[in-house]
mmCIF file with all atom_site columns, C-alpha atoms and ligand atoms in Angstrom:
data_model
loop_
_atom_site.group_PDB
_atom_site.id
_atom_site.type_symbol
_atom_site.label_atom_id
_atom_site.label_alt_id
_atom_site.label_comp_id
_atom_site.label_asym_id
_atom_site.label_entity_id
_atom_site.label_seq_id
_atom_site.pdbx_PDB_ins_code
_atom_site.Cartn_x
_atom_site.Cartn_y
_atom_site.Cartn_z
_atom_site.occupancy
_atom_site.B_iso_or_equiv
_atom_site.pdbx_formal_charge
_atom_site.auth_seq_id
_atom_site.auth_comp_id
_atom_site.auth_asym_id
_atom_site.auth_atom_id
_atom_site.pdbx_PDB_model_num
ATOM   1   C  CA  . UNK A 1 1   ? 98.190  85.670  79.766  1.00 0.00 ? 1135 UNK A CA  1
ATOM   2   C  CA  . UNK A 1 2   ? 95.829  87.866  81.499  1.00 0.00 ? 1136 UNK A CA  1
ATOM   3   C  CA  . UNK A 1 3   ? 96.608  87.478  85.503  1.00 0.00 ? 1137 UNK A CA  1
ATOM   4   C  CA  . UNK A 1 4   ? 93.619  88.206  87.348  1.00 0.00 ? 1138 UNK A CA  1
ATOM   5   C  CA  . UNK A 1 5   ? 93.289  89.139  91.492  1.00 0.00 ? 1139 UNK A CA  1
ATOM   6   C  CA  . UNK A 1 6   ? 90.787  85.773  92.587  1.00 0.00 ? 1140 UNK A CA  1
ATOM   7   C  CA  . UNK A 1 7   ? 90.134  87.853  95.828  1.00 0.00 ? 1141 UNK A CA  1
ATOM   8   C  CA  . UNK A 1 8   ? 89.228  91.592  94.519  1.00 0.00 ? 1142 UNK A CA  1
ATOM   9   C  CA  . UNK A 1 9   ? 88.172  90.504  90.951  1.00 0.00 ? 1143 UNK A CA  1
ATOM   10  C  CA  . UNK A 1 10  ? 90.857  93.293  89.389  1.00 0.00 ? 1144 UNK A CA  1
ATOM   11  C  CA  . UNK A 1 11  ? 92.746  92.827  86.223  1.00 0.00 ? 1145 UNK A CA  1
ATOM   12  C  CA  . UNK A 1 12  ? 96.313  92.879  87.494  1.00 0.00 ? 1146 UNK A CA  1
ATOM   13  C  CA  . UNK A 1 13  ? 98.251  93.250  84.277  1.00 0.00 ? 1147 UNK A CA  1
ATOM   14  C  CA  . UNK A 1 14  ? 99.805  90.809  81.611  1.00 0.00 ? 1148 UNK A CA  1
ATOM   15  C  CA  . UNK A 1 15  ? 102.673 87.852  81.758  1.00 0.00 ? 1149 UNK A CA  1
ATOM   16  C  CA  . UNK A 1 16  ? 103.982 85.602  79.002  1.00 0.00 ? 1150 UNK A CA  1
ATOM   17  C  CA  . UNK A 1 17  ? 103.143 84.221  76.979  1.00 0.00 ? 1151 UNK A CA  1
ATOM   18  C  CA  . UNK A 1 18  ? 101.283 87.415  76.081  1.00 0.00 ? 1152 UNK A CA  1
ATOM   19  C  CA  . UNK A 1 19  ? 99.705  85.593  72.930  1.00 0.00 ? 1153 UNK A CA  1
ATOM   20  C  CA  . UNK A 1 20  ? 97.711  83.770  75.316  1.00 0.00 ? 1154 UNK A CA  1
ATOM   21  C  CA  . UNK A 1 21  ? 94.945  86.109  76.686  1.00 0.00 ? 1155 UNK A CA  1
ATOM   22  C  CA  . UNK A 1 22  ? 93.507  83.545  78.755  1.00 0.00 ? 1156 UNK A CA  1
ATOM   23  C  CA  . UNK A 1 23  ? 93.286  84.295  82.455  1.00 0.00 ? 1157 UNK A CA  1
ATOM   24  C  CA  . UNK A 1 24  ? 95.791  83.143  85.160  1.00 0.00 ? 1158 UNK A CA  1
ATOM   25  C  CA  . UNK A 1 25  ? 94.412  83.758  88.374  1.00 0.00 ? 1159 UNK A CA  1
ATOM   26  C  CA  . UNK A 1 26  ? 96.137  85.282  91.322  1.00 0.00 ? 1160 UNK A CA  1
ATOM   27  C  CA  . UNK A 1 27  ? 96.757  87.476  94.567  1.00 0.00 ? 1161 UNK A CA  1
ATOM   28  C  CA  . UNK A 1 28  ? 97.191  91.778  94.640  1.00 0.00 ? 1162 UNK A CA  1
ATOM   29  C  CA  . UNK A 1 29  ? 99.050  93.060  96.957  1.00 0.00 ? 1163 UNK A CA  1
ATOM   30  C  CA  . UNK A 1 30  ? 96.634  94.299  98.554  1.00 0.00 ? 1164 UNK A CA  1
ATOM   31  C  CA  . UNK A 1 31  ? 94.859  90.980  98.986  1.00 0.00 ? 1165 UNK A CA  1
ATOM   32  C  CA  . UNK A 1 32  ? 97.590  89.502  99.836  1.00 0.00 ? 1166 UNK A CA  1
ATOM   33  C  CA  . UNK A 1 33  ? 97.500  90.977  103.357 1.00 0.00 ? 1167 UNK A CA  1
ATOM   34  C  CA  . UNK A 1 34  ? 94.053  90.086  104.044 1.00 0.00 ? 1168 UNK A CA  1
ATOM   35  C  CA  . UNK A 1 35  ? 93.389  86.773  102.899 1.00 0.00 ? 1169 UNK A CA  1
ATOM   36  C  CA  . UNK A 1 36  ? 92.137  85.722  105.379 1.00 0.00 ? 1170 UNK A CA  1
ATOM   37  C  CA  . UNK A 1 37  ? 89.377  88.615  105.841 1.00 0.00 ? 1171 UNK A CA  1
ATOM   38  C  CA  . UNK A 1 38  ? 87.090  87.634  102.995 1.00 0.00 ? 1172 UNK A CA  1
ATOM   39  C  CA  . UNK A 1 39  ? 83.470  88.481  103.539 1.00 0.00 ? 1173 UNK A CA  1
ATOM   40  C  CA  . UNK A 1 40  ? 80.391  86.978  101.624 1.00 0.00 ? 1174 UNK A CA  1
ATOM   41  C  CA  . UNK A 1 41  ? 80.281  89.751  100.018 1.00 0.00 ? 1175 UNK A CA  1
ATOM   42  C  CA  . UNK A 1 42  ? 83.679  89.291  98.638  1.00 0.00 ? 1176 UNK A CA  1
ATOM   43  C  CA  . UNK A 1 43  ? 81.902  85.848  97.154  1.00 0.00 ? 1177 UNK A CA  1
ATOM   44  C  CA  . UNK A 1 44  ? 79.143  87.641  96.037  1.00 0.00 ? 1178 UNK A CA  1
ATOM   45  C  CA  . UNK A 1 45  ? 81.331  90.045  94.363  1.00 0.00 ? 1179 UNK A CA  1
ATOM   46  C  CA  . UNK A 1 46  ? 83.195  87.075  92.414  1.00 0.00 ? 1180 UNK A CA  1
ATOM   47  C  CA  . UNK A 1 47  ? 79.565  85.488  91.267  1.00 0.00 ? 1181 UNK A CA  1
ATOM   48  C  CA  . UNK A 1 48  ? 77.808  88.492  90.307  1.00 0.00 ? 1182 UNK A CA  1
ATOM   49  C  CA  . UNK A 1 49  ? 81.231  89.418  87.592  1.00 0.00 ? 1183 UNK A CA  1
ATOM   50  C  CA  . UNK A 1 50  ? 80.474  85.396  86.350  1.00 0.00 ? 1184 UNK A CA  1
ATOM   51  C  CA  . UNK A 1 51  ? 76.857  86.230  86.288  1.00 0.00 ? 1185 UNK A CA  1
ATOM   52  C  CA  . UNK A 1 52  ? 77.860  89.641  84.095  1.00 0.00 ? 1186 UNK A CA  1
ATOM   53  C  CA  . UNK A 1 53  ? 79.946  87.687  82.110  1.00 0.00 ? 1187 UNK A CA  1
ATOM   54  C  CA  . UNK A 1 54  ? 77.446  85.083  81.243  1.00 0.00 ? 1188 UNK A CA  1
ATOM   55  C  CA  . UNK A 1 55  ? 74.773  87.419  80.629  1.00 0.00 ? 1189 UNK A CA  1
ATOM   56  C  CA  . UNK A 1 56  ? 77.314  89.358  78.010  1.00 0.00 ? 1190 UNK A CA  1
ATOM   57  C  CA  . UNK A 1 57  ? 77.697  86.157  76.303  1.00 0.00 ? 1191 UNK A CA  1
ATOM   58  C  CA  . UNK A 1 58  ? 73.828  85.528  76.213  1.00 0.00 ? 1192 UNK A CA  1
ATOM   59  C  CA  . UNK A 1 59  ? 73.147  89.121  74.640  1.00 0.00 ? 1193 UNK A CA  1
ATOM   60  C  CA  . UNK A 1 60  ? 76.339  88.528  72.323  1.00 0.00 ? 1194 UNK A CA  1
ATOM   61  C  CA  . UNK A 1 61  ? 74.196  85.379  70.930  1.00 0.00 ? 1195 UNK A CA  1
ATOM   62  C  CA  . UNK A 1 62  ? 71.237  87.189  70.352  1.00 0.00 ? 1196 UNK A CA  1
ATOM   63  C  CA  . UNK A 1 63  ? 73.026  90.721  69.217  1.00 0.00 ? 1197 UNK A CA  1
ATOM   64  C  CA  . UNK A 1 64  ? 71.771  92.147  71.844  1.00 0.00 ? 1198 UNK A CA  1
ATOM   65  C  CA  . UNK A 1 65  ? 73.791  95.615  72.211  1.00 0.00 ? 1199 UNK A CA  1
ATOM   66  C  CA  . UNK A 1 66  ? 71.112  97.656  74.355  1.00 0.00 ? 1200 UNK A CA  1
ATOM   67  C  CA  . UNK A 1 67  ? 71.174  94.751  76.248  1.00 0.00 ? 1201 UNK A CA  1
ATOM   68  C  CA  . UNK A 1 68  ? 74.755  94.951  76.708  1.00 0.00 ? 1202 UNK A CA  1
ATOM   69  C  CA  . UNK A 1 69  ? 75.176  98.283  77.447  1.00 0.00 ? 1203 UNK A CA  1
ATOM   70  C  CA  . UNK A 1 70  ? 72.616  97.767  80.441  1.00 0.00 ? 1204 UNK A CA  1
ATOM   71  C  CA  . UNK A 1 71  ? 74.837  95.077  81.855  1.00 0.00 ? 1205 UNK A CA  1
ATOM   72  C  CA  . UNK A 1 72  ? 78.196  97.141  81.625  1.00 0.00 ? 1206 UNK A CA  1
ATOM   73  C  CA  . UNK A 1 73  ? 76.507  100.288 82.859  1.00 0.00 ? 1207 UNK A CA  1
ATOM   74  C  CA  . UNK A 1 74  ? 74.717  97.819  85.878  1.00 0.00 ? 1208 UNK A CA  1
ATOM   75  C  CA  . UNK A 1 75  ? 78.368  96.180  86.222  1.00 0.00 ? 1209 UNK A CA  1
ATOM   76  C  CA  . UNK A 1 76  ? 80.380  99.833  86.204  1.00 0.00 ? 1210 UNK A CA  1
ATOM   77  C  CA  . UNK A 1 77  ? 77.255  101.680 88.939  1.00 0.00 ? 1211 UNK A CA  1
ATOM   78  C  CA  . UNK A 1 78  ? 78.396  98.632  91.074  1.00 0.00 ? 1212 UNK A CA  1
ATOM   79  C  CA  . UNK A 1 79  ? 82.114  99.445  91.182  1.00 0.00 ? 1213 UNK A CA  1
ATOM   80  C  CA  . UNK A 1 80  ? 83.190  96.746  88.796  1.00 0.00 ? 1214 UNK A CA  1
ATOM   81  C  CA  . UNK A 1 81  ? 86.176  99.224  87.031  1.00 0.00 ? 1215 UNK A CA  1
ATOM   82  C  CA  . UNK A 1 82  ? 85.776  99.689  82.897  1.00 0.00 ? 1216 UNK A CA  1
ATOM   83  C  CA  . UNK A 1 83  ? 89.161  98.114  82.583  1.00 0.00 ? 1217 UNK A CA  1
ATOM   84  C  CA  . UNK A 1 84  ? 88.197  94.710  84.764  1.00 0.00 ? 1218 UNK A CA  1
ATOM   85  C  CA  . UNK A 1 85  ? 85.182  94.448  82.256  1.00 0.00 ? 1219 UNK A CA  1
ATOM   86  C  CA  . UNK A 1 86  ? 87.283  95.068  79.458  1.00 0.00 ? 1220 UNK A CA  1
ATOM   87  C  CA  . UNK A 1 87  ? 90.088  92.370  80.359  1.00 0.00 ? 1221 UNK A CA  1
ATOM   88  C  CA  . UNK A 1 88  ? 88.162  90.688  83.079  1.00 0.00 ? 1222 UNK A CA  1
ATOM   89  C  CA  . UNK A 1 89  ? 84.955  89.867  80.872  1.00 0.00 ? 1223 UNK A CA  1
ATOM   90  C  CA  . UNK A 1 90  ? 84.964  90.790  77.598  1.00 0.00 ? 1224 UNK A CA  1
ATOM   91  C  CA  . UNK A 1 91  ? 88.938  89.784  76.749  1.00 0.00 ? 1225 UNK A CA  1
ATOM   92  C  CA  . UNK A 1 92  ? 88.264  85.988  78.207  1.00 0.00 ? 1226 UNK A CA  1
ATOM   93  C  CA  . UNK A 1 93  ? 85.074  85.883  75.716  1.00 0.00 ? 1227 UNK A CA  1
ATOM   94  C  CA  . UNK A 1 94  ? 86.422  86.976  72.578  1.00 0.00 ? 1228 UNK A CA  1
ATOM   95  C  CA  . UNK A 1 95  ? 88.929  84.253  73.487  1.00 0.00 ? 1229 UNK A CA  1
ATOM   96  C  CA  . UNK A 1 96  ? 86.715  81.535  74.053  1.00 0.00 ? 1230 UNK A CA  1
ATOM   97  C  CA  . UNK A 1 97  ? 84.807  82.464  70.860  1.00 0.00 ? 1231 UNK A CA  1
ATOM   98  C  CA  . UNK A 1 98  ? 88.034  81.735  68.751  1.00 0.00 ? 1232 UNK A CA  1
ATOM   99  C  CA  . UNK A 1 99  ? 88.724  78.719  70.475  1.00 0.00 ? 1233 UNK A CA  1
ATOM   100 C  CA  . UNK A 1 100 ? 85.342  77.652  70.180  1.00 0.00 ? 1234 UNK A CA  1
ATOM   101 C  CA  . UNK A 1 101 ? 85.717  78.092  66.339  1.00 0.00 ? 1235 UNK A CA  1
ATOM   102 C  CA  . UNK A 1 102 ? 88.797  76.557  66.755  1.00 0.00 ? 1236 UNK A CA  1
ATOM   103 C  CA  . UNK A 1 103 ? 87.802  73.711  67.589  1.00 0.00 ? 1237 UNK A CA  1
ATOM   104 C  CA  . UNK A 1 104 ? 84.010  73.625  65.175  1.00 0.00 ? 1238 UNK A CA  1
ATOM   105 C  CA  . UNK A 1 105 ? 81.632  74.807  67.958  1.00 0.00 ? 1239 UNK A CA  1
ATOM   106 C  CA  . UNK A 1 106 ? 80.892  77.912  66.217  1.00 0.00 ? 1240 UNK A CA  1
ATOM   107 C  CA  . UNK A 1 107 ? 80.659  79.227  62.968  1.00 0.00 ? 1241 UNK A CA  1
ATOM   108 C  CA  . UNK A 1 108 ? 82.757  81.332  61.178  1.00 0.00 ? 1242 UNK A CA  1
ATOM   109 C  CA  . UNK A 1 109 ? 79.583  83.600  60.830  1.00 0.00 ? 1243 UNK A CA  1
ATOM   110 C  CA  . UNK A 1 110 ? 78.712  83.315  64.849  1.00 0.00 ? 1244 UNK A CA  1
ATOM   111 C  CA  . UNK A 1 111 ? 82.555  83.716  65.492  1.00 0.00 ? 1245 UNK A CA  1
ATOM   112 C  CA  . UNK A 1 112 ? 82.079  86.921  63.200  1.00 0.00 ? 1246 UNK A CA  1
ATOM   113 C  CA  . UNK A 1 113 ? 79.047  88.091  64.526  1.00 0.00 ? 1247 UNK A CA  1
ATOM   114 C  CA  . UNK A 1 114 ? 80.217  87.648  68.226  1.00 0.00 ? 1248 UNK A CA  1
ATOM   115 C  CA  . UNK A 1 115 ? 83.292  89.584  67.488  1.00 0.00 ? 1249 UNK A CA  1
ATOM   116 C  CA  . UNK A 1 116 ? 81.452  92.295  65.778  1.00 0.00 ? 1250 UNK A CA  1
ATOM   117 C  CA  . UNK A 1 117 ? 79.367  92.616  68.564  1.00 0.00 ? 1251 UNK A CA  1
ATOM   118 C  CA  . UNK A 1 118 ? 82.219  92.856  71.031  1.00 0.00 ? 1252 UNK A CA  1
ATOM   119 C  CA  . UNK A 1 119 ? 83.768  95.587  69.029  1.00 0.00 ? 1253 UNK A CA  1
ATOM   120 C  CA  . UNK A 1 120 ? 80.111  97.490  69.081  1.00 0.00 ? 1254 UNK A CA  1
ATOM   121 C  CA  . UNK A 1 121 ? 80.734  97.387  73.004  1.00 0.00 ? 1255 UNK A CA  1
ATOM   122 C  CA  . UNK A 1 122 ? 82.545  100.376 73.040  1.00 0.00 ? 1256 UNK A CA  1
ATOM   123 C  CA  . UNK A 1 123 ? 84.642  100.692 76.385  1.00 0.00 ? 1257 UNK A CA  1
ATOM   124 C  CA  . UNK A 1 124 ? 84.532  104.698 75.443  1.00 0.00 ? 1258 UNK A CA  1
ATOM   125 C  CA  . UNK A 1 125 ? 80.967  104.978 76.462  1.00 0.00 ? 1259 UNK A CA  1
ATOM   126 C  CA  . UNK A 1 126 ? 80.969  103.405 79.672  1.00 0.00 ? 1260 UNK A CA  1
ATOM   127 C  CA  . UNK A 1 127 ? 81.307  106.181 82.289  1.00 0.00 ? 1261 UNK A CA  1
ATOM   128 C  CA  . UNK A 1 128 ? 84.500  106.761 84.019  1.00 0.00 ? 1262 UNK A CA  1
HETATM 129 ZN ZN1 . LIG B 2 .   ? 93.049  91.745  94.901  1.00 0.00 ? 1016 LIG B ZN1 1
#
């Protein structure tokens, strides 16, 4: 499983069963010292990765790469780290695609062409 900081919105490593990559959500340590401080803009922080990530999904629909890119380079200019997009975002979707096929809510050609698109979404030109 992916474990996941629900205060600072940071990928925080793996845990078994690692051939789950669903996210388990829970404290840094250096959230854990301030958990009571939380801000709005902490919240606003939180709802503006779940807007990222639902925009991601829309453009992964439509094949949408420029559209995409925008949203990573958007997501990365506001301080969200490559590597919490990667895991964070793009990791959780690729999962819920397969389940999704899993389970007959997507075609094997939408499961294909969502996965293709994920793999166009090279992490390697997002800037550091
Ligand atoms: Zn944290």
């Amino acid at each position: 499983m992916l474990r996941w900081c629900c205060y600072c919105q940071q990928f925080l490593g793996e845990s078994p069963d690692y051939q789950n990559l669903s996210i388990t959500h829970g404290i840094c340590p250096a959230c854990r010292t301030k958990v009571f401080e939380f801000t709005e803009a902490d919240l606003k922080r939180s709802e503006s990765i779940r807007d990222m990530q639902h925009q991601l999904h829309e453009a992964g629909r439509r094949n949408d790469l420029g559209a995409a890119q925008r949203i990573i380079e958007n997501a990365v200019a506001s301080n969200i780290r490559p590597v919490d997009v990667l895991i964070g975002v793009i990791a959780p979707m690729l999962y819920q695609v397969g389940e999704d096929w899993k389970r007959g809510a997507m075609s094997v050609a939408e499961e294909h062409g969502f996965t293709a698109y994920c793999s166009e979404i090279s992490i390697g030109s997002l800037p550091t």
